[in-house]
GROMACS .gro file of C-alpha atoms in nm:
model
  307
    1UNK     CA    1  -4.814  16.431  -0.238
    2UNK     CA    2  -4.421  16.424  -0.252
    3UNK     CA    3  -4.188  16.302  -0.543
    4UNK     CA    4  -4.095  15.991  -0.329
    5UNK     CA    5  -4.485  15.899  -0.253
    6UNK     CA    6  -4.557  15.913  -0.597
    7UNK     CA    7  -4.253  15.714  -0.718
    8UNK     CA    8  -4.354  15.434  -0.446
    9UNK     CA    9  -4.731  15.414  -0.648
   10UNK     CA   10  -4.559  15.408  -0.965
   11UNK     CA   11  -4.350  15.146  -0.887
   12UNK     CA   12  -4.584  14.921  -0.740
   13UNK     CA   13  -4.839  14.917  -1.031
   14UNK     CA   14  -4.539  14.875  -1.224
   15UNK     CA   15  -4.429  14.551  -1.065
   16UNK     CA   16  -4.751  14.400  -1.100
   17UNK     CA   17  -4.827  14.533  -1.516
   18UNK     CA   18  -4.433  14.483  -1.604
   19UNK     CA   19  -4.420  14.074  -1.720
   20UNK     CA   20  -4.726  14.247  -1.970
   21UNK     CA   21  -4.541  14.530  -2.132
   22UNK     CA   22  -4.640  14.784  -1.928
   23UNK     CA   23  -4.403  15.093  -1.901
   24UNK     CA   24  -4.368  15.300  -1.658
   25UNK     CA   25  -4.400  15.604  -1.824
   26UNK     CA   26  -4.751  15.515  -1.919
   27UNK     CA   27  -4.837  15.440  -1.532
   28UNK     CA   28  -4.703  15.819  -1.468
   29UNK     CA   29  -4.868  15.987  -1.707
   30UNK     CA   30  -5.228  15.820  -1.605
   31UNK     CA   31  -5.096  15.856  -1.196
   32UNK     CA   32  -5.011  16.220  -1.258
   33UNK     CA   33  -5.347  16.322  -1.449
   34UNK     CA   34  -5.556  16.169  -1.204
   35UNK     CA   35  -5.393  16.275  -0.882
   36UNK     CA   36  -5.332  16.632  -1.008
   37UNK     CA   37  -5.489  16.764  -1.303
   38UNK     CA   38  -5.829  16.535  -1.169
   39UNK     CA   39  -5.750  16.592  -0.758
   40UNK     CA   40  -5.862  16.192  -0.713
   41UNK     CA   41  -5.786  16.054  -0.376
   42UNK     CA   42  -5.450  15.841  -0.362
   43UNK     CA   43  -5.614  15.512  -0.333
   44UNK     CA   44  -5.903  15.582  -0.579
   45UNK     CA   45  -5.630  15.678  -0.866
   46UNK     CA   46  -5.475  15.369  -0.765
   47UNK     CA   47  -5.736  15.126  -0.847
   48UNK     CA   48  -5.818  15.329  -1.148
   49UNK     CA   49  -5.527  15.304  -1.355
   50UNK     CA   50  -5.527  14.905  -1.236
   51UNK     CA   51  -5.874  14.858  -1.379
   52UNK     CA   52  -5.752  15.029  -1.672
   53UNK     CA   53  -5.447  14.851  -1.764
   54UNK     CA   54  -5.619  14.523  -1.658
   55UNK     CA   55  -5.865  14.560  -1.937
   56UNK     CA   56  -5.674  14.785  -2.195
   57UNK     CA   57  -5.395  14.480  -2.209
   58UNK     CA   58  -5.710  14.212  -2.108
   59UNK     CA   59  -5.538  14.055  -1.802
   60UNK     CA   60  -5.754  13.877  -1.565
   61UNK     CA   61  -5.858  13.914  -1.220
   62UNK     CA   62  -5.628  13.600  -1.141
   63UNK     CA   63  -5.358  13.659  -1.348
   64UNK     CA   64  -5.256  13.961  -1.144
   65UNK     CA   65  -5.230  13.806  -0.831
   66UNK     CA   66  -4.946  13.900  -0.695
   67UNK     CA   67  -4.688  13.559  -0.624
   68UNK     CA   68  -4.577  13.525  -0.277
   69UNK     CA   69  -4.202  13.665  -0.171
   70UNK     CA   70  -4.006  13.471   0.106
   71UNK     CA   71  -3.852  13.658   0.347
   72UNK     CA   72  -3.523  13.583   0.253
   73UNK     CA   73  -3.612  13.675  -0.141
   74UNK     CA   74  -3.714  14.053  -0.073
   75UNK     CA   75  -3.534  14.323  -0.224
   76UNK     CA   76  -3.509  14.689  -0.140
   77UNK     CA   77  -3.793  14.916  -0.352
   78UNK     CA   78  -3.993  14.634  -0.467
   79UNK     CA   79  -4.333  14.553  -0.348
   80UNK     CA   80  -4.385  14.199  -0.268
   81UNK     CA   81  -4.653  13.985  -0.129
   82UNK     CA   82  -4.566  13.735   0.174
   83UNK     CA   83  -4.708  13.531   0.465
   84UNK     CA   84  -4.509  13.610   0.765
   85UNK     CA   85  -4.572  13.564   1.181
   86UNK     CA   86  -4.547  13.848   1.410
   87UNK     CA   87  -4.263  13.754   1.617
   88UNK     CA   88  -4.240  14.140   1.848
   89UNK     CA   89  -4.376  14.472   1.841
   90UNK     CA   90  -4.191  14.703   1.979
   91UNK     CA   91  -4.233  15.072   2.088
   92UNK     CA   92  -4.310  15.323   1.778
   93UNK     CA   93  -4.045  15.625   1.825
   94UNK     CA   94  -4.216  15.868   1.591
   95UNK     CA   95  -4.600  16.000   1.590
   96UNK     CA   96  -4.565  15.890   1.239
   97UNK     CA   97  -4.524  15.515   1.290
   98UNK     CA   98  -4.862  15.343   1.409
   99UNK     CA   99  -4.644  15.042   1.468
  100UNK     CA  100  -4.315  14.831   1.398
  101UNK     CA  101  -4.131  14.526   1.503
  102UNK     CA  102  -4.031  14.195   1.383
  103UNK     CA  103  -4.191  13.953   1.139
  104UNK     CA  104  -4.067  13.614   1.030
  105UNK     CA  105  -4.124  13.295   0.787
  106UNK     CA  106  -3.901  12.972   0.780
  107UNK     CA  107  -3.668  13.160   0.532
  108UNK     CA  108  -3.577  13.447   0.805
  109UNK     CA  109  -3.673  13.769   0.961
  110UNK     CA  110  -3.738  14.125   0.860
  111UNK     CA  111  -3.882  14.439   1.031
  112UNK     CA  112  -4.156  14.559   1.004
  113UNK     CA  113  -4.329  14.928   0.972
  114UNK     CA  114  -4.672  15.035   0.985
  115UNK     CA  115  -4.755  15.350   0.869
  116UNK     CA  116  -4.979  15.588   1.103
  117UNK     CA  117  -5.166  15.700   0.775
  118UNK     CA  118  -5.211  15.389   0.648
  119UNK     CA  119  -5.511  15.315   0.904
  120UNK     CA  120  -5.449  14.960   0.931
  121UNK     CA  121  -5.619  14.711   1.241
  122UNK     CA  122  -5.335  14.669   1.521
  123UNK     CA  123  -5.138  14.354   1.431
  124UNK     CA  124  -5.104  14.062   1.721
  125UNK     CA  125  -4.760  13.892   1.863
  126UNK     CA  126  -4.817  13.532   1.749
  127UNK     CA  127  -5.056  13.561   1.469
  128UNK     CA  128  -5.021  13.532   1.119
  129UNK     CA  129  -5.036  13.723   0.851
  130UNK     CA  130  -5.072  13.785   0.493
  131UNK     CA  131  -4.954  14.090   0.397
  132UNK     CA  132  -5.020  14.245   0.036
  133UNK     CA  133  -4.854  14.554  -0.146
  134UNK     CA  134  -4.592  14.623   0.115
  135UNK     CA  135  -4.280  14.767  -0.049
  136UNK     CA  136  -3.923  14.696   0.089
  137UNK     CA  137  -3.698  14.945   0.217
  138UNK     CA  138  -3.352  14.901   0.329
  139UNK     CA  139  -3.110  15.114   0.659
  140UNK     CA  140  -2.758  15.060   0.753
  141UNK     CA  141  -2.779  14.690   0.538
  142UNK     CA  142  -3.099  14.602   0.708
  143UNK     CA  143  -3.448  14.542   0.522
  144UNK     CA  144  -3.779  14.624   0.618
  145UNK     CA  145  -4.101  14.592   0.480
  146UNK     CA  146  -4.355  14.918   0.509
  147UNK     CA  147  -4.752  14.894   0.527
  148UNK     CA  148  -4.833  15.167   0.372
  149UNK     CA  149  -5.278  15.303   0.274
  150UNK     CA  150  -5.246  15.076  -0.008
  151UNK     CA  151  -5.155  14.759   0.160
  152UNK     CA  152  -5.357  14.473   0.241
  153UNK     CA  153  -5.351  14.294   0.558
  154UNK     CA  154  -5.545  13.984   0.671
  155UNK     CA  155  -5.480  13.743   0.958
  156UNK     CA  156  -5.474  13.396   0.817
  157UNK     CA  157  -5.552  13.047   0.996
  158UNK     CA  158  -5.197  12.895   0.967
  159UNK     CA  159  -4.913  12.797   1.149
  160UNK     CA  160  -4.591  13.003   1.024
  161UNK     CA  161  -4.230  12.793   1.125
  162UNK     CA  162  -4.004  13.138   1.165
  163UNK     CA  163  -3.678  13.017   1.089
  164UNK     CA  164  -3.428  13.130   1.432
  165UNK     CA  165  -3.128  13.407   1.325
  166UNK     CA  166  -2.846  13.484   1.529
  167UNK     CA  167  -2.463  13.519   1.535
  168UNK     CA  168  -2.289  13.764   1.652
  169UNK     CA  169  -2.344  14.112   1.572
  170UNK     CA  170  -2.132  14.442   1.670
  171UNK     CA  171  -2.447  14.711   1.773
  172UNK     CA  172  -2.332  15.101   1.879
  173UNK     CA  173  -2.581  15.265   2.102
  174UNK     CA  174  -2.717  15.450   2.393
  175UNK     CA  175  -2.836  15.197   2.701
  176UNK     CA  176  -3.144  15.425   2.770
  177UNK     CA  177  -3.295  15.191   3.033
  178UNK     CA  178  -3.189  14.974   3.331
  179UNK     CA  179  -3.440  14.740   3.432
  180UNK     CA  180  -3.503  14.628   3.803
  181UNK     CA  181  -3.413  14.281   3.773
  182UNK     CA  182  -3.019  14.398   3.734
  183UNK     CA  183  -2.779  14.455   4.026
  184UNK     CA  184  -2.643  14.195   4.266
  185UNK     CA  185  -2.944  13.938   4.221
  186UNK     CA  186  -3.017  13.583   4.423
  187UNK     CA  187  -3.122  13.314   4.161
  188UNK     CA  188  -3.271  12.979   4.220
  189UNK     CA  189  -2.951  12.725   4.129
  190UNK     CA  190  -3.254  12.500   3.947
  191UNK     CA  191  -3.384  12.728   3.687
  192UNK     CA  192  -3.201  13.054   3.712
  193UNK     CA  193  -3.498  13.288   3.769
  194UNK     CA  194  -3.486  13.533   4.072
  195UNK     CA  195  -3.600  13.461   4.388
  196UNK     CA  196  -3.715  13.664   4.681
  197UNK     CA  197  -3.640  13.547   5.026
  198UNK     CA  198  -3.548  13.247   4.901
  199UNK     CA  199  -3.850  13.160   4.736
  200UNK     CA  200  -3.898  13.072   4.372
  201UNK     CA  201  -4.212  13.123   4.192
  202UNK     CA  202  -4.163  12.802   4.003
  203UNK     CA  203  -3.970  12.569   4.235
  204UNK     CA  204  -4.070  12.763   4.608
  205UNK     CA  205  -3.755  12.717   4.859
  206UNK     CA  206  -3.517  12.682   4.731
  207UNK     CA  207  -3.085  12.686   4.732
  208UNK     CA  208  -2.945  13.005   4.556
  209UNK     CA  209  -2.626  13.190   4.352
  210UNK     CA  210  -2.558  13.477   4.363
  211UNK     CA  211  -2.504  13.687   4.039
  212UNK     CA  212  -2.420  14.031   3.906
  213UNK     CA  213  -2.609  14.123   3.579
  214UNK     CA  214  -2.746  14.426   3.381
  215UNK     CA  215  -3.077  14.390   3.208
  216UNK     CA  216  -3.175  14.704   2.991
  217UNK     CA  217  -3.315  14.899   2.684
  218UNK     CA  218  -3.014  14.973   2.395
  219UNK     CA  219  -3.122  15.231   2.129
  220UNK     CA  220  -2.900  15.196   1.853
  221UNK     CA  221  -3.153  15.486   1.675
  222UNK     CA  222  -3.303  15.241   1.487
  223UNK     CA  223  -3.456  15.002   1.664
  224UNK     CA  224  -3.437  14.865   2.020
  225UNK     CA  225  -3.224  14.559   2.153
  226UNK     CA  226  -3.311  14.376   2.518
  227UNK     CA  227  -2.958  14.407   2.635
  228UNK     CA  228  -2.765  14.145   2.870
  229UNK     CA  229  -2.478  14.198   3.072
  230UNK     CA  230  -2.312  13.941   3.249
  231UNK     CA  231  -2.085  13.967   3.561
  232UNK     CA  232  -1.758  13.995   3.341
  233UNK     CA  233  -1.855  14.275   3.104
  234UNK     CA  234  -2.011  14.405   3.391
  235UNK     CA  235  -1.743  14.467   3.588
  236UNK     CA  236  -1.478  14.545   3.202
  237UNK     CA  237  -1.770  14.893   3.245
  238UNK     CA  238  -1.752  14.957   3.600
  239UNK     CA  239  -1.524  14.826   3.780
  240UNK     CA  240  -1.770  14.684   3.992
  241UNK     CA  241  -1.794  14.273   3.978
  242UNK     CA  242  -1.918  14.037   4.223
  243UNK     CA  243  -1.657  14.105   4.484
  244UNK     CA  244  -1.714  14.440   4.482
  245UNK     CA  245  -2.126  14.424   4.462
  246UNK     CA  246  -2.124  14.242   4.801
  247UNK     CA  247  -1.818  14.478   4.966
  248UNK     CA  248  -2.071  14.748   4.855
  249UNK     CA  249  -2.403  14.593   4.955
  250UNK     CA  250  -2.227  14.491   5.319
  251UNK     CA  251  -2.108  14.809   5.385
  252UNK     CA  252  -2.454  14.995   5.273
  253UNK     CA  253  -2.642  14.676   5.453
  254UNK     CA  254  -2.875  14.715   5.120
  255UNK     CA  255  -2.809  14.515   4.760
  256UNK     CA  256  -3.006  14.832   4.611
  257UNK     CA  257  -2.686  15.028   4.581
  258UNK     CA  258  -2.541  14.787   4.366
  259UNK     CA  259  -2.833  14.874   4.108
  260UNK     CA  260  -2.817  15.222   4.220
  261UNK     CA  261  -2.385  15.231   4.137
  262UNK     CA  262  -2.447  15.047   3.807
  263UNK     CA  263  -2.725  15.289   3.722
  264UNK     CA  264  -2.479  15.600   3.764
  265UNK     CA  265  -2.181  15.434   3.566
  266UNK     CA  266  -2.333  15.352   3.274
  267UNK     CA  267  -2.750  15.519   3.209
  268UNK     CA  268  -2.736  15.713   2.902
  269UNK     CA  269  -2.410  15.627   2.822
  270UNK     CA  270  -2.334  15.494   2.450
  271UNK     CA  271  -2.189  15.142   2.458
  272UNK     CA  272  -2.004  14.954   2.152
  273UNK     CA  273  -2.138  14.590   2.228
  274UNK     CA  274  -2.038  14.293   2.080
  275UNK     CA  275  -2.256  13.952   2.104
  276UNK     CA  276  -2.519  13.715   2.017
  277UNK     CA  277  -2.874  13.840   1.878
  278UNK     CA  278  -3.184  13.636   1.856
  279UNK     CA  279  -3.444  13.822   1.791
  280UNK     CA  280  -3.455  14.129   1.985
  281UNK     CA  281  -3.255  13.991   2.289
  282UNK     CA  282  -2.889  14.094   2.288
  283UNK     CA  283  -2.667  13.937   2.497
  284UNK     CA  284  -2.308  14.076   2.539
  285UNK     CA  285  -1.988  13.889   2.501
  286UNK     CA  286  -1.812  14.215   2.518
  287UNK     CA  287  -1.868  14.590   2.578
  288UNK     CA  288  -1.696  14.908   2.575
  289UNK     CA  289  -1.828  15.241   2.584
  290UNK     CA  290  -1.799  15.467   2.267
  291UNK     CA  291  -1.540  15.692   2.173
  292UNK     CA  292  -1.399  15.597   2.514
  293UNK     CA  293  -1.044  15.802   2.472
  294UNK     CA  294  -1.304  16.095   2.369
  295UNK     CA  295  -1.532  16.089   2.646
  296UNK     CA  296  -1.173  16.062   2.895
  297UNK     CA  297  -1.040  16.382   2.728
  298UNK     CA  298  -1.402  16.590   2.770
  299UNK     CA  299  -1.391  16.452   3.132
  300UNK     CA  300  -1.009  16.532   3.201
  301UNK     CA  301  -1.108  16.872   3.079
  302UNK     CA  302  -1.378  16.930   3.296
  303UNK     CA  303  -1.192  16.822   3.584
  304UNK     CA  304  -0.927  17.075   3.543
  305UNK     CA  305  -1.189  17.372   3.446
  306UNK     CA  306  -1.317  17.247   3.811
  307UNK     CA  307  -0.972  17.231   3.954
   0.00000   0.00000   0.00000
């Protein structure tokens, strides 16, 4: 076990024992004797040392029930105890994440991490939860709560209000991901949604518009964003806008190499976007890509070694 593990144990029996006089010198002297002079498993030293203090400073059962945290109320390196709904779950990017994503009361919204050792049941978009023992951790100004092998987590029969966050946010990173719906798209003028031949799924035949959007996946290295790009930013990226998505899709007699274009211009590049969040859905008021007057001087470069 690292120093940082064994900190994180420390500090959570120390949260619950403090209000009682509990230091937490005594917590590392029992944590360290069990766990290494003893070899006790993690979890078993754990309860031990709770047991322990609970009857050396006779606290009851229900006296150390841990209070519940709002969302809004949790502080980095503290282990709290709150009732949150799972709002998303997004992709794990390490073997050592089980899962993550977003969790929310009517206070707010946090992240969420589940550790792969922890060996917890798969959590559910849309249920609720009350989660025990998770400690807080904080990135770049943003918190997060961890599940960690001594966490506790039940789904419980209630209705969670998760309190909507937005406002515009400045995110830097790479657009890994250009979905299909993008490109020069036909929408139904009564609901918005794409239609094929003319046909809505929701409305049937119907009258169209015509738009130029890019729908994709932006990695900021942290987490994920569902990016939007509408005509305007579109074309402030590419150069291409609507006029020049149906010039191109005439001449090519196909609207695929609109997609195809947008694809080449900007897929793996690293964008500096500026917009609204809610959620996990980013939509862009403006965009430019990063470093641009970098990037020109690497490609003017490269274009003389060609020359």
């Amino acid at each position: 076990m690292d120093e940082s593990r064994f900190q994180e144990i420390v500090e959570e029996i120390f949260e619950r024992f403090k209000a009682y006089g509990v230091t937490k010198k005594e917590i590392e002297n029992r944590l360290r004797l069990l766990l290494f002079e003893f070899k006790v498993p993690e979890e078993e030293a754990r309860r031990t040392i709770i047991n322990g203090l609970r009857k050396n400073y006779n606290i009851s059962r229900a006296d150390l029930k841990p209070p519940l945290t709002k969302i809004s109320e949790i502080e980095p390196n503290k282990w709290v105890t709150l009732k949150a709904k799972v709002i998303q779950i997004w992709e794990p990017n390490s073997p050592a994440i089980a899962q993550s994503g977003l969790i929310g009361d009517e206070t707010g919204t946090a992240r969420f991490v589940v550790w792969a050792k922890a060996n917890k049941r798969k959590l559910e978009e849309g249920k609720c939860y009350l989660f025990e023992k998770v400690v807080v951790d904080e990135f770049m100004g943003i918190k997060s709560v961890k599940v960690t092998s001594a966490s506790d987590v039940r789904e419980i029969d209630e209705e969670i209000e998760v309190k909507e966050e937005g406002g515009e946010v400045e995110v830097i990173g790479a657009l890994v991901s250009i979905q299909q719906n993008s490109g020069l798209l036909q929408v139904c003028k009564l609901c918005g949604r794409v239609v094929k031949a003319g046909v809505c799924v929701e409305h049937g035949k119907v009258e169209t518009n015509e738009i130029l959007r890019v729908k994709g996946i932006l990695d900021d290295g942290e987490r994920t964003y569902d990016l939007i790009l509408g005509e305007e930013v579109v074309k402030s990226l590419t150069e291409i806008g609507l006029k020049e998505a149906r010039r191109l899709a005439e001449e090519h007699l196909d609207r695929g190499i609109v997609l195809i274009e947008l694809k080449r211009k900007l897929l793996g590049k690293y964008l500096r976007i500026i917009g609204e969040l809610r959620f996990r859905t980013l939509t862009a008021r403006s965009a430019e890509f990063f470093r641009p007057k970098i990037i020109q001087e690497v490609q003017k470069v490269l274009e003389e070694a060609g020359a």
